[in-house]
Amino acid sequence: TRFWFSKIFSYDLFFSKVFVSHQLFLAIYVISRPPFCNHFQVKLKGPKKRADEGQPRRPDFWIETSGSISQICSFDADGHLSVKIANDSRPIIQRMVESFRNKFFPSGYPYSVNEGYLIYTQFRALQHFSSAALSVLSTQSLLFAAGLRPTPAQATAVSWIIKDGMQHAGKLICSNMGARMDSEPKSWRILADVLYDLGTGLEVISPLCPHLFLEMAGLGNFAKGLAVVAARATRLPIYSSFAKEGNLSDLFAKGEAISTLFNVVGIGAGIQLASTVCSSIQGKMIVAPLLSVIHIYSVVEEMRAAPVNTLNPQRTAMIIADFVKSGKVSSPADIRYREDLLFPNRIIEEAGGVMVGQPLKKIVKKPSTLRELKDIFPKEKFLISLKNKCNYMVLEQNASGEDALRGWLVAAFAADMKTAGQKSGVPMLYAAYERMESVFPFFLSELKMRGWHTDQFLDGNGRRYAF
């Protein structure tokens, strides 16, 4: 009996402690409850009358913005939606600037584009202005050479007709060079404008030899045909380098809007020049070269500002050279002003002196050499042959940008060891390969973080092999 009484007493004491603890917990929780726990108050204390009950509820509202127009949307007390145009209290100058930016720059500018877009746009506008003015002068000269005496307005209208003829032949020839344009869009874009100015120059000087009118006009339009295809083919890679938030279409549309605007302004300036200073051939011989210089300078600065983020031989060599020298990975914006746009295929010694895209038959002279090259890196999609003047790298047909980076790093590390006199021959390649394997994961992640596209290696019309 004493045993059971002791058990009952201990259980009763236990449950009483639990009950008291539970009540204390509820009291503390209700006092310190967060605002969203009103249901505890309803259960414990009953419903509480709201202080604002009986007063009219303030209507909710929001602002919707579309372009440069803002609308205030709100619900009134009866639940009806009302929409009002927001009053713009900004100064007229600021509103004009905002309107211009909304029409000619991508949405979210400057945060929606990559670095250098403003410089690119400024020189693009200057390029189209000078090109359009020069086009009016050249068309007027052509008509003079044909024995006509057109007004500047007539020259402007005829310029849209004369450009067809020989341009088609130039377009067909230039269309076979698309792979090279993918590899070096900047250089080809500059070449396109040089060809365009060359064709325009032939048209300008055509009055000096009217008996050769057909030949001068034909060659001029042939050069313009080459220029048109090269300019259009390289436009998309340039725009893609500025796209930051998947806004490529917006970038393209706004870029074309700027081009159209300054083309119209340039045509107007050309009409004015053709009516005054350039009404004679002597005036054209002075003004046309000046406009051409402005045109070429603008397109060069325009291309230098573009941070193209695809891998080609020159940009890959510059990335490897910086990494081998300092251990850091350069971004597209870091190397854009260091690219050689005139001689893009030059060999960079600091990156191992690699020459890529050469025919395999030029490197391999006998079967034993081919077997030796294949046995060094059997699982890789590249072959490396070390020579005295340069190191050759040949890529497999389906090699990606990462494969090209791996092979280039091996060649660069091998050249570094050779310069230091550490090893030579096949052992040096094995040591360079082990060094590449140790740093490549970090190197690749840094490349992607910096914005480089490593899925493809654009070597133009470089040769590749497939067994």
Short mmCIF file of C-alpha atoms in Angstrom, two decimals:
data_model
loop_
_atom_site.label_atom_id
_atom_site.label_comp_id
_atom_site.label_asym_id
_atom_site.label_seq_id
_atom_site.Cartn_x
_atom_site.Cartn_y
_atom_site.Cartn_z
CA THR A 1 0.00 0.00 0.00
CA ARG A 2 2.82 2.37 0.86
CA PHE A 3 4.43 1.57 -2.49
CA TRP A 4 1.32 2.43 -4.51
CA PHE A 5 0.60 5.60 -2.50
CA SER A 6 4.14 6.77 -3.18
CA LYS A 7 3.71 6.09 -6.90
CA ILE A 8 0.36 7.93 -7.04
CA PHE A 9 1.80 10.90 -5.14
CA SER A 10 4.82 11.11 -7.46
CA TYR A 11 2.62 10.95 -10.58
CA ASP A 12 0.28 13.59 -9.17
CA LEU A 13 3.24 15.85 -8.39
CA PHE A 14 4.62 15.30 -11.86
CA PHE A 15 1.38 16.20 -13.65
CA SER A 16 0.81 19.22 -11.42
CA LYS A 17 4.28 20.49 -12.38
CA VAL A 18 3.54 19.90 -16.03
CA PHE A 19 0.21 21.73 -15.73
CA VAL A 20 1.76 24.72 -13.98
CA SER A 21 4.61 24.85 -16.51
CA HIS A 22 2.11 24.73 -19.37
CA GLN A 23 0.06 27.61 -17.93
CA LEU A 24 3.22 29.66 -17.35
CA PHE A 25 4.34 29.02 -20.95
CA LEU A 26 0.99 30.20 -22.32
CA ALA A 27 1.08 33.34 -20.17
CA ILE A 28 4.61 34.21 -21.29
CA TYR A 29 3.80 33.44 -24.96
CA VAL A 30 0.69 35.64 -24.98
CA ILE A 31 2.59 38.54 -23.42
CA SER A 32 5.56 38.29 -25.82
CA ARG A 33 3.75 36.95 -28.89
CA PRO A 34 4.60 38.35 -32.36
CA PRO A 35 1.98 40.47 -34.13
CA PHE A 36 0.89 37.69 -36.46
CA CYS A 37 -0.32 35.44 -33.58
CA ASN A 38 -3.64 37.20 -32.92
CA HIS A 39 -5.48 33.86 -32.88
CA PHE A 40 -3.96 33.09 -29.44
CA GLN A 41 -5.46 36.31 -28.11
CA VAL A 42 -8.86 35.42 -29.56
CA LYS A 43 -8.83 32.03 -27.87
CA LEU A 44 -7.61 33.24 -24.50
CA LYS A 45 -9.11 36.71 -24.14
CA GLY A 46 -11.92 36.73 -26.66
CA PRO A 47 -12.42 39.07 -29.61
CA LYS A 48 -11.08 42.61 -29.36
CA LYS A 49 -12.72 45.49 -31.16
CA ARG A 50 -10.44 47.13 -33.71
CA ALA A 51 -9.56 50.74 -33.05
CA ASP A 52 -10.12 51.74 -36.65
CA GLU A 53 -13.46 49.95 -37.00
CA GLY A 54 -16.11 52.16 -38.48
CA GLN A 55 -13.59 54.43 -40.21
CA PRO A 56 -13.37 54.40 -44.04
CA ARG A 57 -10.50 52.20 -45.28
CA ARG A 58 -7.74 54.06 -47.10
CA PRO A 59 -7.57 52.90 -50.72
CA ASP A 60 -4.47 50.95 -51.85
CA PHE A 61 -2.55 52.25 -54.87
CA TRP A 62 0.46 51.43 -57.01
CA ILE A 63 2.39 53.01 -59.88
CA GLU A 64 2.81 51.34 -63.25
CA THR A 65 5.55 52.55 -65.58
CA SER A 66 5.67 51.92 -69.32
CA GLY A 67 8.46 53.68 -71.18
CA SER A 68 8.38 57.29 -69.97
CA ILE A 69 4.70 57.25 -68.86
CA SER A 70 3.76 56.53 -65.25
CA GLN A 71 0.19 55.70 -64.18
CA ILE A 72 -1.22 55.71 -60.66
CA CYS A 73 -3.63 52.82 -60.17
CA SER A 74 -5.84 52.64 -57.09
CA PHE A 75 -9.03 51.09 -55.72
CA ASP A 76 -11.59 53.46 -54.24
CA ALA A 77 -13.79 52.70 -51.22
CA ASP A 78 -16.33 50.89 -53.41
CA GLY A 79 -13.64 48.63 -54.92
CA HIS A 80 -13.53 50.28 -58.35
CA LEU A 81 -10.17 50.61 -60.09
CA SER A 82 -9.15 54.08 -61.23
CA VAL A 83 -6.12 54.95 -63.36
CA LYS A 84 -4.56 58.41 -63.53
CA ILE A 85 -1.53 59.74 -65.36
CA ALA A 86 1.15 60.75 -62.87
CA ASN A 87 2.20 64.36 -63.07
CA ASP A 88 5.84 64.64 -64.17
CA SER A 89 7.48 67.41 -62.19
CA ARG A 90 10.93 66.93 -63.73
CA PRO A 91 12.52 69.76 -65.74
CA ILE A 92 11.93 69.68 -69.48
CA ILE A 93 15.61 69.03 -70.21
CA GLN A 94 15.68 66.01 -67.93
CA ARG A 95 12.50 64.66 -69.51
CA MET A 96 14.02 65.04 -72.98
CA VAL A 97 17.18 63.23 -71.90
CA GLU A 98 15.16 60.41 -70.34
CA SER A 99 12.99 60.13 -73.44
CA PHE A 100 16.08 59.94 -75.69
CA ARG A 101 17.64 57.29 -73.47
CA ASN A 102 14.48 55.18 -73.44
CA LYS A 103 14.27 55.28 -77.25
CA PHE A 104 17.92 54.74 -78.14
CA PHE A 105 19.39 52.75 -75.23
CA PRO A 106 18.42 49.31 -73.87
CA SER A 107 15.99 49.10 -70.97
CA GLY A 108 17.78 49.32 -67.65
CA TYR A 109 20.81 51.11 -69.10
CA PRO A 110 23.59 51.29 -67.84
CA TYR A 111 23.08 48.24 -65.61
CA SER A 112 21.73 45.99 -68.39
CA VAL A 113 24.84 46.19 -70.63
CA ASN A 114 28.50 45.36 -70.29
CA GLU A 115 31.31 47.85 -69.93
CA GLY A 116 32.18 50.00 -72.94
CA TYR A 117 28.72 50.21 -74.51
CA LEU A 118 28.52 54.02 -74.27
CA ILE A 119 31.89 54.49 -76.02
CA TYR A 120 30.83 51.97 -78.66
CA THR A 121 27.57 53.86 -79.24
CA GLN A 122 29.22 57.27 -79.46
CA PHE A 123 31.65 56.20 -82.16
CA ARG A 124 28.93 54.20 -83.92
CA ALA A 125 26.86 57.37 -84.23
CA LEU A 126 29.86 59.29 -85.59
CA GLN A 127 30.61 56.46 -88.01
CA HIS A 128 27.11 56.44 -89.50
CA PHE A 129 26.99 60.23 -89.69
CA SER A 130 30.24 60.48 -91.69
CA SER A 131 29.36 57.47 -93.85
CA ALA A 132 25.96 58.87 -94.83
CA ALA A 133 27.39 62.28 -95.68
CA LEU A 134 30.12 60.67 -97.77
CA SER A 135 27.54 58.54 -99.59
CA VAL A 136 25.63 61.60 -100.77
CA LEU A 137 28.81 63.17 -102.17
CA SER A 138 29.79 59.97 -103.98
CA THR A 139 26.36 59.57 -105.57
CA GLN A 140 26.40 63.15 -106.82
CA SER A 141 29.84 62.57 -108.32
CA LEU A 142 28.64 59.44 -110.11
CA LEU A 143 25.79 61.32 -111.71
CA PHE A 144 28.15 64.10 -112.73
CA ALA A 145 30.38 61.50 -114.37
CA ALA A 146 27.37 60.12 -116.23
CA GLY A 147 26.78 63.55 -117.74
CA LEU A 148 23.92 64.60 -115.44
CA ARG A 149 23.72 67.68 -113.26
CA PRO A 150 21.54 66.53 -110.42
CA THR A 151 20.51 68.49 -107.39
CA PRO A 152 21.62 67.20 -103.97
CA ALA A 153 18.10 65.91 -103.28
CA GLN A 154 18.14 63.92 -106.53
CA ALA A 155 21.51 62.44 -105.59
CA THR A 156 20.04 61.30 -102.28
CA ALA A 157 17.11 59.55 -103.98
CA VAL A 158 19.23 57.85 -106.63
CA SER A 159 21.69 56.55 -104.02
CA TRP A 160 19.15 53.85 -103.09
CA ILE A 161 19.00 52.60 -106.70
CA ILE A 162 22.62 52.70 -107.88
CA LYS A 163 23.88 50.53 -105.01
CA ASP A 164 22.33 47.29 -106.35
CA GLY A 165 24.27 46.34 -109.53
CA MET A 166 27.71 44.89 -108.80
CA GLN A 167 27.00 44.62 -105.08
CA HIS A 168 25.41 41.21 -105.55
CA ALA A 169 28.65 39.70 -106.84
CA GLY A 170 30.55 41.10 -103.88
CA LYS A 171 27.97 39.70 -101.46
CA LEU A 172 28.23 36.21 -102.96
CA ILE A 173 32.03 36.18 -102.70
CA CYS A 174 32.13 37.49 -99.13
CA SER A 175 29.50 35.02 -97.92
CA ASN A 176 32.08 32.20 -98.04
CA MET A 177 34.14 33.79 -95.26
CA GLY A 178 31.61 33.50 -92.43
CA ALA A 179 33.77 31.27 -90.20
CA ARG A 180 36.62 33.76 -90.29
CA MET A 181 34.23 36.56 -89.39
CA ASP A 182 33.05 34.58 -86.35
CA SER A 183 36.65 34.22 -85.23
CA GLU A 184 37.69 37.85 -85.76
CA PRO A 185 34.53 39.99 -85.92
CA LYS A 186 36.36 43.19 -84.98
CA SER A 187 38.99 42.96 -87.71
CA TRP A 188 36.42 42.07 -90.34
CA ARG A 189 34.18 44.92 -89.26
CA ILE A 190 37.05 47.38 -89.74
CA LEU A 191 37.88 45.79 -93.11
CA ALA A 192 34.24 46.19 -94.13
CA ASP A 193 34.34 49.94 -93.54
CA VAL A 194 37.68 50.28 -95.33
CA LEU A 195 36.18 48.51 -98.36
CA TYR A 196 33.10 50.69 -98.17
CA ASP A 197 35.20 53.86 -98.16
CA LEU A 198 37.30 52.47 -101.01
CA GLY A 199 34.18 51.95 -103.11
CA THR A 200 32.90 55.39 -102.16
CA GLY A 201 36.25 56.93 -103.10
CA LEU A 202 36.07 55.40 -106.57
CA GLU A 203 32.66 56.96 -107.00
CA VAL A 204 33.86 60.37 -105.80
CA ILE A 205 36.72 60.54 -108.31
CA SER A 206 34.65 59.15 -111.20
CA PRO A 207 34.04 62.65 -112.70
CA LEU A 208 37.79 62.87 -113.35
CA CYS A 209 37.49 60.04 -115.87
CA PRO A 210 33.93 60.02 -117.26
CA HIS A 211 34.86 57.61 -120.05
CA LEU A 212 35.45 54.95 -117.37
CA PHE A 213 32.15 55.59 -115.62
CA LEU A 214 30.87 52.02 -115.88
CA GLU A 215 34.13 50.50 -114.61
CA MET A 216 34.47 52.94 -111.70
CA ALA A 217 30.86 52.54 -110.62
CA GLY A 218 31.05 48.75 -110.96
CA LEU A 219 34.24 48.40 -108.88
CA GLY A 220 32.89 50.80 -106.30
CA ASN A 221 29.68 48.85 -105.86
CA PHE A 222 31.59 45.56 -105.85
CA ALA A 223 33.66 46.79 -102.89
CA LYS A 224 30.49 48.01 -101.21
CA GLY A 225 28.91 44.58 -101.68
CA LEU A 226 31.81 42.96 -99.85
CA ALA A 227 31.52 45.58 -97.13
CA VAL A 228 27.77 45.10 -96.63
CA VAL A 229 28.05 41.34 -96.03
CA ALA A 230 31.04 41.68 -93.68
CA ALA A 231 29.34 44.46 -91.69
CA ARG A 232 26.08 42.54 -91.30
CA ALA A 233 27.78 39.24 -90.46
CA THR A 234 29.84 40.78 -87.66
CA ARG A 235 27.01 42.84 -86.17
CA LEU A 236 25.52 40.06 -84.05
CA PRO A 237 28.79 38.97 -82.33
CA ILE A 238 29.48 42.60 -81.43
CA TYR A 239 26.01 43.14 -79.98
CA SER A 240 26.24 39.82 -78.12
CA SER A 241 29.36 41.00 -76.30
CA PHE A 242 27.35 43.79 -74.66
CA ALA A 243 24.28 41.72 -73.74
CA LYS A 244 24.19 41.25 -69.98
CA GLU A 245 20.67 40.20 -69.00
CA GLY A 246 19.43 38.27 -72.03
CA ASN A 247 18.51 41.54 -73.72
CA LEU A 248 20.13 40.94 -77.11
CA SER A 249 17.01 41.89 -79.08
CA ASP A 250 16.67 45.13 -77.14
CA LEU A 251 20.33 45.95 -77.75
CA PHE A 252 19.97 45.23 -81.46
CA ALA A 253 16.82 47.34 -81.82
CA LYS A 254 18.27 50.33 -79.97
CA GLY A 255 21.56 50.09 -81.85
CA GLU A 256 19.75 50.14 -85.17
CA ALA A 257 17.69 53.11 -83.98
CA ILE A 258 20.86 55.10 -83.29
CA SER A 259 22.27 54.09 -86.68
CA THR A 260 19.11 55.23 -88.47
CA LEU A 261 18.99 58.53 -86.60
CA PHE A 262 22.55 59.51 -87.41
CA ASN A 263 22.25 58.22 -90.97
CA VAL A 264 19.43 60.71 -91.48
CA VAL A 265 21.46 63.49 -89.84
CA GLY A 266 24.47 62.58 -91.99
CA ILE A 267 22.39 62.65 -95.17
CA GLY A 268 21.21 66.11 -94.22
CA ALA A 269 24.79 67.24 -93.66
CA GLY A 270 25.80 65.67 -96.98
CA ILE A 271 23.07 67.56 -98.82
CA GLN A 272 24.28 70.81 -97.25
CA LEU A 273 27.89 70.06 -98.20
CA ALA A 274 26.92 69.08 -101.74
CA SER A 275 25.10 72.40 -102.14
CA THR A 276 27.97 74.54 -100.87
CA VAL A 277 31.55 73.44 -100.29
CA CYS A 278 31.38 70.24 -102.36
CA SER A 279 29.49 71.58 -105.35
CA SER A 280 32.75 71.18 -107.34
CA ILE A 281 35.05 68.21 -107.70
CA GLN A 282 37.83 70.13 -105.96
CA GLY A 283 35.69 70.52 -102.86
CA LYS A 284 34.83 66.84 -102.86
CA MET A 285 38.52 65.89 -103.11
CA ILE A 286 39.12 67.80 -99.87
CA VAL A 287 36.04 66.91 -97.83
CA ALA A 288 35.67 63.23 -98.85
CA PRO A 289 39.07 62.08 -97.46
CA LEU A 290 38.37 63.98 -94.23
CA LEU A 291 35.01 62.24 -93.80
CA SER A 292 36.63 58.90 -94.60
CA VAL A 293 39.29 59.41 -91.91
CA ILE A 294 36.60 60.24 -89.35
CA HIS A 295 34.63 57.18 -90.46
CA ILE A 296 37.53 54.72 -90.12
CA TYR A 297 38.73 56.23 -86.83
CA SER A 298 35.22 55.92 -85.40
CA VAL A 299 34.82 52.27 -86.34
CA VAL A 300 38.28 51.39 -84.94
CA GLU A 301 37.45 52.98 -81.58
CA GLU A 302 34.02 51.39 -81.73
CA MET A 303 35.53 47.93 -82.13
CA ARG A 304 38.17 48.48 -79.47
CA ALA A 305 35.43 49.27 -76.95
CA ALA A 306 33.55 46.00 -77.61
CA PRO A 307 34.38 43.29 -74.99
CA VAL A 308 33.94 40.21 -77.20
CA ASN A 309 33.72 37.18 -74.89
CA THR A 310 34.24 34.27 -77.29
CA LEU A 311 37.50 32.32 -77.53
CA ASN A 312 39.60 32.72 -80.67
CA PRO A 313 43.36 32.16 -81.08
CA GLN A 314 44.38 35.72 -80.19
CA ARG A 315 42.15 36.16 -77.14
CA THR A 316 42.97 32.66 -75.87
CA ALA A 317 46.71 33.38 -76.16
CA MET A 318 46.29 36.65 -74.24
CA ILE A 319 44.32 34.91 -71.48
CA ILE A 320 46.95 32.14 -71.18
CA ALA A 321 49.82 34.65 -71.18
CA ASP A 322 48.27 36.66 -68.34
CA PHE A 323 47.54 33.51 -66.34
CA VAL A 324 51.04 32.04 -66.74
CA LYS A 325 52.63 35.37 -65.86
CA SER A 326 50.51 36.50 -62.91
CA GLY A 327 48.15 33.65 -62.02
CA LYS A 328 45.14 35.86 -62.73
CA VAL A 329 42.42 35.40 -65.34
CA SER A 330 41.64 38.47 -67.46
CA SER A 331 38.09 39.42 -68.36
CA PRO A 332 36.92 40.45 -71.87
CA ALA A 333 36.99 44.08 -70.75
CA ASP A 334 40.60 43.71 -69.55
CA ILE A 335 42.01 42.63 -72.91
CA ARG A 336 39.76 44.50 -75.38
CA TYR A 337 42.18 47.42 -75.83
CA ARG A 338 45.18 45.08 -76.16
CA GLU A 339 43.83 43.11 -79.11
CA ASP A 340 45.73 43.52 -82.35
CA LEU A 341 42.97 44.33 -84.85
CA LEU A 342 45.35 44.77 -87.78
CA PHE A 343 47.34 41.51 -87.40
CA PRO A 344 45.15 39.24 -85.26
CA ASN A 345 47.05 36.04 -86.16
CA ARG A 346 50.36 37.09 -84.63
CA ILE A 347 52.11 34.59 -82.34
CA ILE A 348 52.31 35.57 -78.66
CA GLU A 349 55.54 34.22 -77.18
CA GLU A 350 54.38 34.69 -73.56
CA ALA A 351 51.58 32.16 -74.22
CA GLY A 352 53.96 29.45 -75.44
CA GLY A 353 54.28 30.64 -79.04
CA VAL A 354 51.36 28.43 -80.07
CA MET A 355 50.21 28.28 -83.68
CA VAL A 356 46.80 26.64 -84.00
CA GLY A 357 44.88 25.46 -87.05
CA GLN A 358 47.81 24.30 -89.16
CA PRO A 359 47.35 21.19 -91.35
CA LEU A 360 48.32 17.99 -89.56
CA LYS A 361 50.30 16.89 -92.62
CA LYS A 362 52.55 19.92 -92.15
CA ILE A 363 53.46 18.76 -88.63
CA VAL A 364 53.57 14.99 -89.08
CA LYS A 365 56.07 13.82 -91.68
CA LYS A 366 56.13 10.10 -90.85
CA PRO A 367 53.83 7.54 -89.13
CA SER A 368 56.08 7.15 -86.08
CA THR A 369 55.70 10.85 -85.31
CA LEU A 370 51.91 10.59 -85.46
CA ARG A 371 51.90 7.56 -83.12
CA GLU A 372 54.22 9.36 -80.74
CA LEU A 373 51.99 12.45 -80.61
CA LYS A 374 48.87 10.34 -80.07
CA ASP A 375 50.47 8.30 -77.27
CA ILE A 376 51.50 11.36 -75.24
CA PHE A 377 47.91 12.47 -74.49
CA PRO A 378 45.68 9.56 -75.62
CA LYS A 379 42.49 10.86 -73.94
CA GLU A 380 42.77 14.46 -75.09
CA LYS A 381 41.35 16.09 -78.21
CA PHE A 382 44.50 17.89 -79.24
CA LEU A 383 47.98 17.12 -80.53
CA ILE A 384 51.00 19.24 -79.57
CA SER A 385 54.28 19.34 -81.45
CA LEU A 386 57.13 21.39 -80.00
CA LYS A 387 59.33 23.09 -82.58
CA ASN A 388 62.16 25.58 -82.37
CA LYS A 389 60.35 28.69 -83.65
CA CYS A 390 56.82 27.90 -82.49
CA ASN A 391 54.69 25.14 -81.00
CA TYR A 392 51.97 23.60 -83.14
CA MET A 393 48.59 22.60 -81.71
CA VAL A 394 46.04 20.74 -83.83
CA LEU A 395 42.52 20.19 -82.51
CA GLU A 396 40.22 17.25 -83.07
CA GLN A 397 37.11 17.88 -85.15
CA ASN A 398 34.71 18.02 -82.17
CA ALA A 399 37.07 19.77 -79.75
CA SER A 400 35.47 22.45 -77.57
CA GLY A 401 36.83 25.65 -76.12
CA GLU A 402 37.83 23.80 -72.96
CA ASP A 403 39.89 21.33 -75.00
CA ALA A 404 41.68 24.20 -76.71
CA LEU A 405 42.40 25.81 -73.33
CA ARG A 406 43.82 22.57 -71.95
CA GLY A 407 46.14 22.11 -74.92
CA TRP A 408 47.21 25.77 -74.88
CA LEU A 409 48.05 25.59 -71.17
CA VAL A 410 50.17 22.47 -71.73
CA ALA A 411 52.07 24.20 -74.54
CA ALA A 412 52.56 27.35 -72.46
CA PHE A 413 53.81 25.45 -69.41
CA ALA A 414 56.13 23.37 -71.61
CA ALA A 415 57.58 26.50 -73.21
CA ASP A 416 58.06 28.00 -69.74
CA MET A 417 59.95 24.90 -68.59
CA LYS A 418 62.04 24.91 -71.75
CA THR A 419 63.03 28.53 -71.18
CA ALA A 420 63.97 27.75 -67.58
CA GLY A 421 66.03 24.75 -68.75
CA GLN A 422 64.22 22.31 -66.45
CA LYS A 423 63.29 19.49 -68.85
CA SER A 424 63.04 18.73 -72.54
CA GLY A 425 61.25 16.43 -74.96
CA VAL A 426 58.43 14.11 -73.95
CA PRO A 427 59.16 14.26 -70.16
CA MET A 428 58.69 18.01 -70.33
CA LEU A 429 55.27 17.55 -71.95
CA TYR A 430 54.24 15.07 -69.25
CA ALA A 431 55.31 17.51 -66.52
CA ALA A 432 53.46 20.36 -68.25
CA TYR A 433 50.37 18.18 -68.52
CA GLU A 434 50.42 17.39 -64.79
CA ARG A 435 50.78 21.07 -64.00
CA MET A 436 47.84 21.85 -66.28
CA GLU A 437 45.67 19.23 -64.58
CA SER A 438 46.38 20.75 -61.17
CA VAL A 439 45.34 24.31 -62.10
CA PHE A 440 42.68 23.75 -64.78
CA PRO A 441 39.58 23.45 -62.50
CA PHE A 442 40.38 26.80 -60.88
CA PHE A 443 41.32 28.33 -64.23
CA LEU A 444 38.08 27.21 -65.91
CA SER A 445 35.84 28.39 -63.07
CA GLU A 446 37.53 31.81 -63.13
CA LEU A 447 37.03 32.04 -66.89
CA LYS A 448 33.30 31.37 -66.61
CA MET A 449 32.96 33.76 -63.70
CA ARG A 450 34.65 36.48 -65.77
CA GLY A 451 32.07 36.01 -68.54
CA TRP A 452 33.99 33.97 -71.12
CA HIS A 453 32.14 31.46 -73.30
CA THR A 454 34.19 28.26 -73.17
CA ASP A 455 31.87 25.93 -75.07
CA GLN A 456 33.40 26.74 -78.47
CA PHE A 457 36.77 27.66 -79.89
CA LEU A 458 36.43 29.85 -82.98
CA ASP A 459 39.55 29.24 -85.03
CA GLY A 460 38.10 30.49 -88.31
CA ASN A 461 38.96 28.19 -91.17
CA GLY A 462 41.70 26.46 -89.18
CA ARG A 463 42.32 22.82 -89.94
CA ARG A 464 41.10 20.11 -87.55
CA TYR A 465 41.64 16.36 -87.61
CA ALA A 466 39.42 13.28 -87.13
CA PHE A 467 40.61 9.69 -87.05
#
